[in-house]
mmCIF file of C-alpha atoms and ligand atoms in Angstrom:
data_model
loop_
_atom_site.group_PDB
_atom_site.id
_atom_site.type_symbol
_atom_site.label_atom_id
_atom_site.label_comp_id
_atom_site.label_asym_id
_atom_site.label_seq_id
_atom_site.Cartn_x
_atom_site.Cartn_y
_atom_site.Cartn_z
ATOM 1 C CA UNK A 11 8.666 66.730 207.442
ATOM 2 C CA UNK A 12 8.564 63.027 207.798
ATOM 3 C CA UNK A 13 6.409 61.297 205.541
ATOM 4 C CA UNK A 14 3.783 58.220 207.119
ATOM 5 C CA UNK A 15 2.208 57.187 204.480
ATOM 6 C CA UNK A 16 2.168 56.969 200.764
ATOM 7 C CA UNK A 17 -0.476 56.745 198.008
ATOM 8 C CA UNK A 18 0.950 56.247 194.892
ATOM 9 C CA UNK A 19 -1.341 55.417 191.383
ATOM 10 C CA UNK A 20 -3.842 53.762 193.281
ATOM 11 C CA UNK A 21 -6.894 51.955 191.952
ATOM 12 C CA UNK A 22 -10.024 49.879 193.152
ATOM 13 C CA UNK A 23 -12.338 47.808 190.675
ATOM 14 C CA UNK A 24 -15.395 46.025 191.883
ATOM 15 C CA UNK A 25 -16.425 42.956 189.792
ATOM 16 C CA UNK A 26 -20.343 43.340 189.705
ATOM 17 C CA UNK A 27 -22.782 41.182 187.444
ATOM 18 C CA UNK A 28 -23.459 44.664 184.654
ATOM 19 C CA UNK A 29 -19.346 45.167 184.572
ATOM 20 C CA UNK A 30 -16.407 46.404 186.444
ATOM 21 C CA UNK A 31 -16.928 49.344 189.209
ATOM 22 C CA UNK A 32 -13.746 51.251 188.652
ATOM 23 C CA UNK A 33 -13.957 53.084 192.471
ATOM 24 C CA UNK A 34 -10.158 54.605 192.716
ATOM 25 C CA UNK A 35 -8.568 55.662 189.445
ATOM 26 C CA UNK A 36 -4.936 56.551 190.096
ATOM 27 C CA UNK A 37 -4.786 58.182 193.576
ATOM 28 C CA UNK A 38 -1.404 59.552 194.909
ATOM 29 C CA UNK A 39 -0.929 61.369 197.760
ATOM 30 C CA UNK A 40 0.958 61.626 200.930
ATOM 31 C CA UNK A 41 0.572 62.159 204.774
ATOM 32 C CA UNK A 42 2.813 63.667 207.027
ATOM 33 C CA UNK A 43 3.839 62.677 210.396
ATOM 34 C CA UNK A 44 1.525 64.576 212.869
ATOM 35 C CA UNK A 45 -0.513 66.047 210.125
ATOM 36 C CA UNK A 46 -4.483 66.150 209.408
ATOM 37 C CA UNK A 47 -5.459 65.250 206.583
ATOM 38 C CA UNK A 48 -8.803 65.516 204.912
ATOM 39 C CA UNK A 49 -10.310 64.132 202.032
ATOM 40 C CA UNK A 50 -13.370 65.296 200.837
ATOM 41 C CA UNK A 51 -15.596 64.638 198.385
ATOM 42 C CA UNK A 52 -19.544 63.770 197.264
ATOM 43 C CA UNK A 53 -20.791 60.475 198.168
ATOM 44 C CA UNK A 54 -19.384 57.460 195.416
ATOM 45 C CA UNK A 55 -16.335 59.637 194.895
ATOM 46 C CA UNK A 56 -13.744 56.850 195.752
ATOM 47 C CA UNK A 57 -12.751 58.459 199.127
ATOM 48 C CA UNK A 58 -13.945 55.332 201.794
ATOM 49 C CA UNK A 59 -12.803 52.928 199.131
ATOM 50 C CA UNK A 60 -9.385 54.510 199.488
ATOM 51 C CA UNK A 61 -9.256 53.968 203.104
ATOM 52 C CA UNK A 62 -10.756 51.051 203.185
ATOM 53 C CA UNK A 63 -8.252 49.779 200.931
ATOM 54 C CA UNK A 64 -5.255 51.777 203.137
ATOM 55 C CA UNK A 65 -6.317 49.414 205.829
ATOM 56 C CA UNK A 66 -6.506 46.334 202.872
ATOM 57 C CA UNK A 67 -10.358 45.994 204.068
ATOM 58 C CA UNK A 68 -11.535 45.687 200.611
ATOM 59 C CA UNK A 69 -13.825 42.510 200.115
ATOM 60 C CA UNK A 70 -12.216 40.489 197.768
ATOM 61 C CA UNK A 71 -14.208 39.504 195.927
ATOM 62 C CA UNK A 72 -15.584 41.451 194.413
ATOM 63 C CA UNK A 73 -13.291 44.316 194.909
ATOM 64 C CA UNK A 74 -9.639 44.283 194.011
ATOM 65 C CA UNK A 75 -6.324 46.619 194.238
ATOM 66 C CA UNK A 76 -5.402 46.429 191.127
ATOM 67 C CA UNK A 77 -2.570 48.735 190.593
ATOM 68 C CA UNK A 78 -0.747 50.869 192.997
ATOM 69 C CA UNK A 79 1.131 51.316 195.994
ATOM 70 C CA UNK A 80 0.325 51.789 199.616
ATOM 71 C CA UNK A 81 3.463 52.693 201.705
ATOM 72 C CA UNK A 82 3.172 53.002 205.571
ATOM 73 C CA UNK A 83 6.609 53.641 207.299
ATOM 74 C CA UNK A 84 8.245 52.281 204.938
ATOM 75 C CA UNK A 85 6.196 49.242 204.349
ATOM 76 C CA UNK A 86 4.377 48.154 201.075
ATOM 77 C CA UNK A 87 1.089 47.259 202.687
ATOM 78 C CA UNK A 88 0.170 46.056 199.297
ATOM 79 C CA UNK A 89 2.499 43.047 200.077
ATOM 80 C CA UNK A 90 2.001 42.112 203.245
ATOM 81 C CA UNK A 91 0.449 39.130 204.167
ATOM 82 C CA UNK A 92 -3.338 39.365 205.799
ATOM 83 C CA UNK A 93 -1.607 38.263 209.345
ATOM 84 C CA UNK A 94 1.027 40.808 209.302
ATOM 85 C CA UNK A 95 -1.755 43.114 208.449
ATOM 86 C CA UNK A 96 -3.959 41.801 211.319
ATOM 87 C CA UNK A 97 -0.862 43.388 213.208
ATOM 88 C CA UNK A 98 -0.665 46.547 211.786
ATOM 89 C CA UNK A 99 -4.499 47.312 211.889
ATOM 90 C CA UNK A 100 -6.091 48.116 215.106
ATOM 91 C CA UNK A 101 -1.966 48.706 216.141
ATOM 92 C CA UNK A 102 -0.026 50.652 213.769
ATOM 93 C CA UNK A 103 -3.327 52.365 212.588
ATOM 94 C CA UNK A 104 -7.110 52.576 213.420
ATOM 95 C CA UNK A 105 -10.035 53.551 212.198
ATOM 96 C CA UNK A 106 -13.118 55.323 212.778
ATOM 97 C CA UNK A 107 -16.856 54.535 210.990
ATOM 98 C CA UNK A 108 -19.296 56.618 210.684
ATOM 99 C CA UNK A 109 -21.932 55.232 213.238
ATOM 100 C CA UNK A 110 -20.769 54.692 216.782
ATOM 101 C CA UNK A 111 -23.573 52.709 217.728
ATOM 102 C CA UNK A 112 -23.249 49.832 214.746
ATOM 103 C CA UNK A 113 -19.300 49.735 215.846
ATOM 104 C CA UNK A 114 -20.249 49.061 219.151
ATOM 105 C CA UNK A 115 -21.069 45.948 220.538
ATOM 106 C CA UNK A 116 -24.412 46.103 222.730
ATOM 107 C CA UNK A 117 -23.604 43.177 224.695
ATOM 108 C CA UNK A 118 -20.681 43.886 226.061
ATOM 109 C CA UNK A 119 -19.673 46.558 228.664
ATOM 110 C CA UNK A 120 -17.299 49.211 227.490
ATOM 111 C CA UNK A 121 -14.390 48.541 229.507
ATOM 112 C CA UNK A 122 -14.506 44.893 227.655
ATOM 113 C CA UNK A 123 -14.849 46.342 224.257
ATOM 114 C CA UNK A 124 -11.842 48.911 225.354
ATOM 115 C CA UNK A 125 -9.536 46.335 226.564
ATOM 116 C CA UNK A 126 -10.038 43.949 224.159
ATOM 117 C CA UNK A 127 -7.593 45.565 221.382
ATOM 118 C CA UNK A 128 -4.877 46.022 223.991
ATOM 119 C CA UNK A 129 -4.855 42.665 225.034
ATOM 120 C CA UNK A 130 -5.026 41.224 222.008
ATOM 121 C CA UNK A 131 -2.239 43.028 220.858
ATOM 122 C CA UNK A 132 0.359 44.151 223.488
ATOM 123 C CA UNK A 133 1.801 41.810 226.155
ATOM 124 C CA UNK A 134 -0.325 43.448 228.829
ATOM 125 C CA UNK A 135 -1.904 42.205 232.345
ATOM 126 C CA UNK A 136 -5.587 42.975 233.233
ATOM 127 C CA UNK A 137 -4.747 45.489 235.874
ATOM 128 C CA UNK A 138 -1.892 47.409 232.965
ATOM 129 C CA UNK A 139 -4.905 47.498 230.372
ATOM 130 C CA UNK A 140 -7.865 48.736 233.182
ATOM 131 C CA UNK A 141 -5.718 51.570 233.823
ATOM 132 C CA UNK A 142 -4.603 52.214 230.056
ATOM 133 C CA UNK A 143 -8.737 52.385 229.437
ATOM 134 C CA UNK A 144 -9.216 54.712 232.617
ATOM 135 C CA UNK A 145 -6.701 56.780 231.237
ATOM 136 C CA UNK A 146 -8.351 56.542 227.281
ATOM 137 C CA UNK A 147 -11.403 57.566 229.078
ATOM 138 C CA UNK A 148 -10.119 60.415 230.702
ATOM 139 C CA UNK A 149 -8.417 61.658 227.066
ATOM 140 C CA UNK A 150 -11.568 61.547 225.160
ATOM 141 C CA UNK A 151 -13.447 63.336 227.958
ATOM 142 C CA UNK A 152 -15.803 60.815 229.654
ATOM 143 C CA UNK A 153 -16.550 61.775 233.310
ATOM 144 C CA UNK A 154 -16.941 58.711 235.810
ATOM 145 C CA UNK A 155 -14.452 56.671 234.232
ATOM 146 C CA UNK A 156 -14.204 53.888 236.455
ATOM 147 C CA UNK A 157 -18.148 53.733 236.677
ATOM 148 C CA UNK A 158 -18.728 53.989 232.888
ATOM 149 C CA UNK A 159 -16.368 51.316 232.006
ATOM 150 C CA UNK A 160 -19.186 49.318 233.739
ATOM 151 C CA UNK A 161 -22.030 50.219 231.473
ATOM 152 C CA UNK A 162 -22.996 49.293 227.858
ATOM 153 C CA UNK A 163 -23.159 51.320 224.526
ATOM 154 C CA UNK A 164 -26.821 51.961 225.377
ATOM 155 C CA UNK A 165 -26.465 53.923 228.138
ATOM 156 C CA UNK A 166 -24.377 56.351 226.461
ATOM 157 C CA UNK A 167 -25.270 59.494 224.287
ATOM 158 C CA UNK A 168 -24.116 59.530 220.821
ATOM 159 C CA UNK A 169 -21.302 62.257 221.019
ATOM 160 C CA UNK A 170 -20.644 59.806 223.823
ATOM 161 C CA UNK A 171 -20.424 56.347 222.141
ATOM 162 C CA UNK A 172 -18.372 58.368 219.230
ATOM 163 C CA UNK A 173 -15.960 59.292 222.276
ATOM 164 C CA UNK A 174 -15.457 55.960 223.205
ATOM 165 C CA UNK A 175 -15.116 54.339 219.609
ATOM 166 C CA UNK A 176 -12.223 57.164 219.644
ATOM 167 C CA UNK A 177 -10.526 55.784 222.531
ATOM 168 C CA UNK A 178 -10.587 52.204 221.343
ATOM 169 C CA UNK A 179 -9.218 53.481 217.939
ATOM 170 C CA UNK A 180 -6.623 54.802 220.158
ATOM 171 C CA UNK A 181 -5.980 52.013 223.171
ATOM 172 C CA UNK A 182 -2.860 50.861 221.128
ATOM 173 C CA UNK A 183 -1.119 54.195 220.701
ATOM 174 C CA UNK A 184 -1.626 53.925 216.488
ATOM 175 C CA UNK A 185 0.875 56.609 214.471
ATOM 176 C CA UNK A 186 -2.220 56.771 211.839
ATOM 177 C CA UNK A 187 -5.986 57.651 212.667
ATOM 178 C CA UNK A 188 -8.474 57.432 209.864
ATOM 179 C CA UNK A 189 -12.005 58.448 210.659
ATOM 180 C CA UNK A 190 -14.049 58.048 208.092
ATOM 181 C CA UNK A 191 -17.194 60.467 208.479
ATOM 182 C CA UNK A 192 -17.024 60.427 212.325
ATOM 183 C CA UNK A 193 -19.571 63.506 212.865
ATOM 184 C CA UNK A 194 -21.930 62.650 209.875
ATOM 185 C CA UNK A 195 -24.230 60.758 212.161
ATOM 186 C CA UNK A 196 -24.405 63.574 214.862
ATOM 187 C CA UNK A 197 -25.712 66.829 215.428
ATOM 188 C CA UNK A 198 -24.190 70.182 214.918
ATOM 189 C CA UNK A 199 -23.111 70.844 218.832
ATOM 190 C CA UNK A 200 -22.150 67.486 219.104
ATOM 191 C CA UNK A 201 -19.665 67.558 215.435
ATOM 192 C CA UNK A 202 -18.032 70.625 216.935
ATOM 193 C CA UNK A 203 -17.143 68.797 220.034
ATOM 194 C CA UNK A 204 -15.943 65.761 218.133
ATOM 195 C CA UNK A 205 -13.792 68.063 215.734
ATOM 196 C CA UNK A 206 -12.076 69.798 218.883
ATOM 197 C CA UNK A 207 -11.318 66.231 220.542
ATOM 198 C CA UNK A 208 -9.663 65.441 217.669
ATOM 199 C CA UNK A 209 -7.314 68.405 217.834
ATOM 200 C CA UNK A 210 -6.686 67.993 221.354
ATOM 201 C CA UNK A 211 -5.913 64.574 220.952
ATOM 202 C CA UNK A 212 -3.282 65.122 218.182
ATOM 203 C CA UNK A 213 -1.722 67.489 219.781
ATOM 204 C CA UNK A 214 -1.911 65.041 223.078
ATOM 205 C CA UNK A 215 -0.576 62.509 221.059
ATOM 206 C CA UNK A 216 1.442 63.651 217.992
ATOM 207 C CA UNK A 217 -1.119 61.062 216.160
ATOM 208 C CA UNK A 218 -1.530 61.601 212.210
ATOM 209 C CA UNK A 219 -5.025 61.947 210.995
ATOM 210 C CA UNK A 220 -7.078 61.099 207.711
ATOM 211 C CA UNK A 221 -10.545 62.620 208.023
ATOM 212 C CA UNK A 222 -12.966 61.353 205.624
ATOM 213 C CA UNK A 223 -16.215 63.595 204.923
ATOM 214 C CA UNK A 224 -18.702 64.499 202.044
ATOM 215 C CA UNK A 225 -18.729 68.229 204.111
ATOM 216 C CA UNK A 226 -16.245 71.007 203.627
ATOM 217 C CA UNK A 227 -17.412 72.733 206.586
ATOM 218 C CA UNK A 228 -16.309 70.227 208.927
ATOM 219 C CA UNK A 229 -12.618 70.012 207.749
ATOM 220 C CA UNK A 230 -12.906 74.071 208.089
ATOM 221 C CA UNK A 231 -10.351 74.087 211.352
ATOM 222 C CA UNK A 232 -8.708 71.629 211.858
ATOM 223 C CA UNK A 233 -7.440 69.931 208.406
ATOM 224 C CA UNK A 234 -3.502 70.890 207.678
ATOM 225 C CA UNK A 235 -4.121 69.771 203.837
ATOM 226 C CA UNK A 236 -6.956 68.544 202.221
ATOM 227 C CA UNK A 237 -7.767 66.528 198.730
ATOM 228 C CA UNK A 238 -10.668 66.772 197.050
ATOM 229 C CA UNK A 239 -12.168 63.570 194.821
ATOM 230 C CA UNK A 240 -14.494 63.480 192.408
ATOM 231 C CA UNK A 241 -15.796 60.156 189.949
ATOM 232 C CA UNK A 242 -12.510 58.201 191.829
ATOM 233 C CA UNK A 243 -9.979 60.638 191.339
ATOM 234 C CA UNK A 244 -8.128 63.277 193.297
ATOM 235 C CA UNK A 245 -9.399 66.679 191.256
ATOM 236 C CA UNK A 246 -7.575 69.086 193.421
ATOM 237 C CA UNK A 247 -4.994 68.693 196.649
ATOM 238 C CA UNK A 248 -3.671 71.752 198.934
ATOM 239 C CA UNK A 249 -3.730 73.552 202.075
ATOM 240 C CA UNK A 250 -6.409 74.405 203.583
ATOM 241 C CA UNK A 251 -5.538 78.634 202.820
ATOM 242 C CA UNK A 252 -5.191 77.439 199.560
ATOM 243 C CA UNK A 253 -8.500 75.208 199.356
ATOM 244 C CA UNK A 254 -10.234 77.695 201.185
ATOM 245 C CA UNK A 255 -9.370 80.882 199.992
ATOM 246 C CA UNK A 256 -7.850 80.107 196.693
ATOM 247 C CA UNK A 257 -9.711 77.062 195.370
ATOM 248 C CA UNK A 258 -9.114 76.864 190.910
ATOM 249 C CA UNK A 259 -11.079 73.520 190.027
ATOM 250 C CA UNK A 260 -14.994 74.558 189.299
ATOM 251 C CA UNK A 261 -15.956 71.251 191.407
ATOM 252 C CA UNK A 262 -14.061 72.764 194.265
ATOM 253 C CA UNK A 263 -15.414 76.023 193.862
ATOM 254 C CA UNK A 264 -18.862 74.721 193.341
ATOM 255 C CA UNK A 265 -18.469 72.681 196.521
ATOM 256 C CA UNK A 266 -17.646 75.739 199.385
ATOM 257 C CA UNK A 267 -20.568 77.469 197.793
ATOM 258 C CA UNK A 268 -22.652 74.289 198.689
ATOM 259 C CA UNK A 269 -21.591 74.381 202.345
ATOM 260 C CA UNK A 270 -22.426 77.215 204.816
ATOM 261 C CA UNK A 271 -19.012 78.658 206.179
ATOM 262 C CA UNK A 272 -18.559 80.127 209.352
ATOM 263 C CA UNK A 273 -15.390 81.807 208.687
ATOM 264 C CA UNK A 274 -17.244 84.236 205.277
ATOM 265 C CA UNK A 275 -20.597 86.377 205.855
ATOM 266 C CA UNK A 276 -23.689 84.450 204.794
ATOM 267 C CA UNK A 277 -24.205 83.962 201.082
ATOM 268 C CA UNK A 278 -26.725 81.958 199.481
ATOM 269 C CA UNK A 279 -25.830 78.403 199.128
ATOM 270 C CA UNK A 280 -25.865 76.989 195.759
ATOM 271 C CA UNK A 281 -25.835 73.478 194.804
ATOM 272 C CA UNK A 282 -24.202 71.377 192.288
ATOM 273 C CA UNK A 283 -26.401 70.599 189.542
ATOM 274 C CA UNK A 284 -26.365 66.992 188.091
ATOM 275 C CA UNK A 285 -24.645 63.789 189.315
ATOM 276 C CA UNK A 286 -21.547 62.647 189.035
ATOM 277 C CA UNK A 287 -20.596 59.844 185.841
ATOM 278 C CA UNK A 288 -21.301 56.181 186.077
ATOM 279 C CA UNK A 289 -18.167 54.547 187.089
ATOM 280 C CA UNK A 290 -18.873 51.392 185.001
ATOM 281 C CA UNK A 291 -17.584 53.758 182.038
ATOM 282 C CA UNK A 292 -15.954 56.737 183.279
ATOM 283 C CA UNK A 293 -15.555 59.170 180.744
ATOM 284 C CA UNK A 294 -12.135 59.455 178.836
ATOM 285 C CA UNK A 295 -11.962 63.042 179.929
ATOM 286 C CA UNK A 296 -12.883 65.210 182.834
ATOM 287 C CA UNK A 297 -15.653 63.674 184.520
ATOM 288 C CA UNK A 298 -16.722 66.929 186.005
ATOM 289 C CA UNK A 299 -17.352 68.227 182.255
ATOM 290 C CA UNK A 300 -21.085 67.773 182.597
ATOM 291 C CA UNK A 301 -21.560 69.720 185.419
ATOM 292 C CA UNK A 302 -19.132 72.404 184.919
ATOM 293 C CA UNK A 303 -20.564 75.985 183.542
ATOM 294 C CA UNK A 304 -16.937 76.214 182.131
ATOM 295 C CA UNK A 305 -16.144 72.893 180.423
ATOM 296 C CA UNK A 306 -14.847 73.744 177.082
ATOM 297 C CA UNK A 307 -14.240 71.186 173.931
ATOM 298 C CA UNK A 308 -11.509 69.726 175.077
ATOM 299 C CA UNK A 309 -12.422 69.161 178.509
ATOM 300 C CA UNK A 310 -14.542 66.273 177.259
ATOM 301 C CA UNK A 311 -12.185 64.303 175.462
ATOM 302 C CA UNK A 312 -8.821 64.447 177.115
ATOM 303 C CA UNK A 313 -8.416 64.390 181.189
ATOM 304 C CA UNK A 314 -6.461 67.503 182.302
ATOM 305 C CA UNK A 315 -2.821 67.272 182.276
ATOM 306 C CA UNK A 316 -2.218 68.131 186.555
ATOM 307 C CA UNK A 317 -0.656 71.681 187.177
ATOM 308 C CA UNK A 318 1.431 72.506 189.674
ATOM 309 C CA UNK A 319 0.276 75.939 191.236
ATOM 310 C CA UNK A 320 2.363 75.797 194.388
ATOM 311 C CA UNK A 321 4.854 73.093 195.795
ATOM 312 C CA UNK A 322 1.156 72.181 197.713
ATOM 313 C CA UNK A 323 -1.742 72.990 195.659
ATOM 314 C CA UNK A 324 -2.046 71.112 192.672
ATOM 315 C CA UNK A 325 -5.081 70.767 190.169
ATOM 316 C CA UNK A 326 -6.514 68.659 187.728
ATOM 317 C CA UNK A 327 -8.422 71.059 185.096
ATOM 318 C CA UNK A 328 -7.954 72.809 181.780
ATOM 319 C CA UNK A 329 -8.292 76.056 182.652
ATOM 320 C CA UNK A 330 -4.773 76.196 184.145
ATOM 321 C CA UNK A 331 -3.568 75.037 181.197
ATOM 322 C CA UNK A 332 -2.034 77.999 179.015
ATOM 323 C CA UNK A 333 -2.913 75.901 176.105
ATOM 324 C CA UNK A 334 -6.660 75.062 177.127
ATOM 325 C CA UNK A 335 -6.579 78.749 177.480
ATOM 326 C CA UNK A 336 -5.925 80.087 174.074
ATOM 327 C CA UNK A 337 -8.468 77.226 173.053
ATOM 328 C CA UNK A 338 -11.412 79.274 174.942
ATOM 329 C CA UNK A 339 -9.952 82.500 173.696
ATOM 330 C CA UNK A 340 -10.198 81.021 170.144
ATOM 331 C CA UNK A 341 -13.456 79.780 170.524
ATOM 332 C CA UNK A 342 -15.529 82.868 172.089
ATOM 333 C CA UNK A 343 -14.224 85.051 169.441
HETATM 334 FE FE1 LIG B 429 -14.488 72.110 183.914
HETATM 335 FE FE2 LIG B 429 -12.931 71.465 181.881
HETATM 336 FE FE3 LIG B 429 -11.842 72.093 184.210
HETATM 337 FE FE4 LIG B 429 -13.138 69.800 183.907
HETATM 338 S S1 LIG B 429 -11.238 70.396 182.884
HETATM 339 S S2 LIG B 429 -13.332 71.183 185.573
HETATM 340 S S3 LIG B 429 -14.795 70.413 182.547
HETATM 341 S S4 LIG B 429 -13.018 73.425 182.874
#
């Protein structure tokens, strides 16, 4: 499979007045070309921050990349300058927020706000770009085309503003989509419709996705792979069979019990206790060992050493570690 992007040892600080934020410690991973991919995690766990800084949108100050690479295509967008980057973002990839209506602008009619990107960015005539939007429209499933590229953000529905942030995100044809918590600010009916535009549209387009979201139930279908953070750092990574039905790190675990599943009967749903660590001092070990009912000595003073449990599924905890292992048999005797 042909590889888009690359993640390798990535990390975020944010200079703040009571220390250094350290938001991403040491994320790698990788995205394949017409893959989804989610990543998933409680809120603060580093995963906006990582595509924030994927797209090099990190404030600076007061945050910084300060180690890592980024590698899109081929290209270290670590290195680039910010004009080549104004190139590549909106182009070569796009991104979704959360709220529709706050990445909207209310004064201007949609077919404006559509057109903008496009002719901005490709050599394009008035008349080319109309009918590139009319045909946006008609790919994200907005009746009346030509009549609703006439109206403003207001007049639309929610689902239907998130439809149209979705076709500006896609006016330029990008290879990467990242959508960072696109159904969090709708309801239920309206997420499922979302979730199954986005399928359509990738397989419409051959477009490779990063989904962003704090829920496990939403990445459910349509995710190829997912990666799950916790306290900035990538705790466990595979497919979604293998997240799903064969998850090994406790916070995992702890998580699909947290979420109600469509796909299992009904059990109760159990939340995590406690919160994750303050990121001003992240602890030298796991950072889940407060909250795990498993933690064992070690757990607390050295981070897992990552083990390998398929080519895909890989996992960041003690427990798969034969040697961690005859440590808890030695200590419940
Ligand atoms: Fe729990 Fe230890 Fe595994 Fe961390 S390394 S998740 S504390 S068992």
């Amino acid at each position: 499979m042909e590889e888009i992007l690359n993640v390798r040892n990535l990390h975020v600080n944010f200079s703040t007045y009571g220390g250094t934020v350290k938001g991403v410690r040491g994320v790698s991973f990788h995205l394949n070309k017409g893959e989804t991919l989610a990543i998933v995690g409680e809120s603060g766990c580093g995963k906006s921050v990582t595509a924030n800084a994927i797209m090099r949108l990190i404030p600076d100050p007061p945050g910084k990349i300060s180690d890592g690479t980024i590698t899109f295509k081929g290209k270290a967008l670590t290195n680039v300058s910010e004009k080549e980057m104004r190139s590549i973002r909106g182009v070569d990839i796009s991104m979704i927020f959360q709220d529709p209506m706050t990445a909207l602008n209310p004064t201007l009619t949609i077919g404006t706000q559509l057109v903008e990107g496009l002719l901005e960015h490709r050599r394009t005539t008035r008349a080319e770009a109309k009918e590139k939007a009319l045909e946006m429209m008609d790919l994200v499933g907005i009746p009346n085309p030509e009549e609703r590229l006439k109206q403003y953000p207001h007049q639309f529905s929610g689902g239907m503003r998130q439809r149209i942030v979705i076709a500006i995100a896609l006016i330029c044809d990008p290879e990467l989509l990242i959508a960072d918590e696109p159904t969090t600010a709708l309801d239920v009916t309206i997420q499922a419709q979302i979730l199954e535009l986005f399928e359509q549209i990738q397989e419409q387009t051959g477009v490779s996705i990063i989904l962003i979201t704090h829920d496990l139930g939403v990445v459910a279908k349509i995710a190829d792979r997912i990666v799950v953070m916790y306290a900035g750092k990538i705790i466990e990574e595979g497919t979604r069979k293998e997240i799903f039905y064969q998850p090994e790190h406790p916070y995992t675990k702890g998580l699909l019990k947290s979420v109600p599943r469509l796909d299992i009967k009904a059990e109760e749903l159990i939340p995590i206790d406690g919160t994750p660590p303050d990121l001003f001092s992240p602890p030298q070990g796991c950072p889940f060992t407060a909250r795990c009912p498993m933690a064992m000595e070690v757990c607390d003073k050295v981070y897992p050493i990552q083990s390998e449990l398929s080519d895909t599924h890989k996992v960041d905890c003690w427990l798969q570690d034969e040697r961690a292992q005859q440590l808890l048999a030695s200590s419940s005797r």
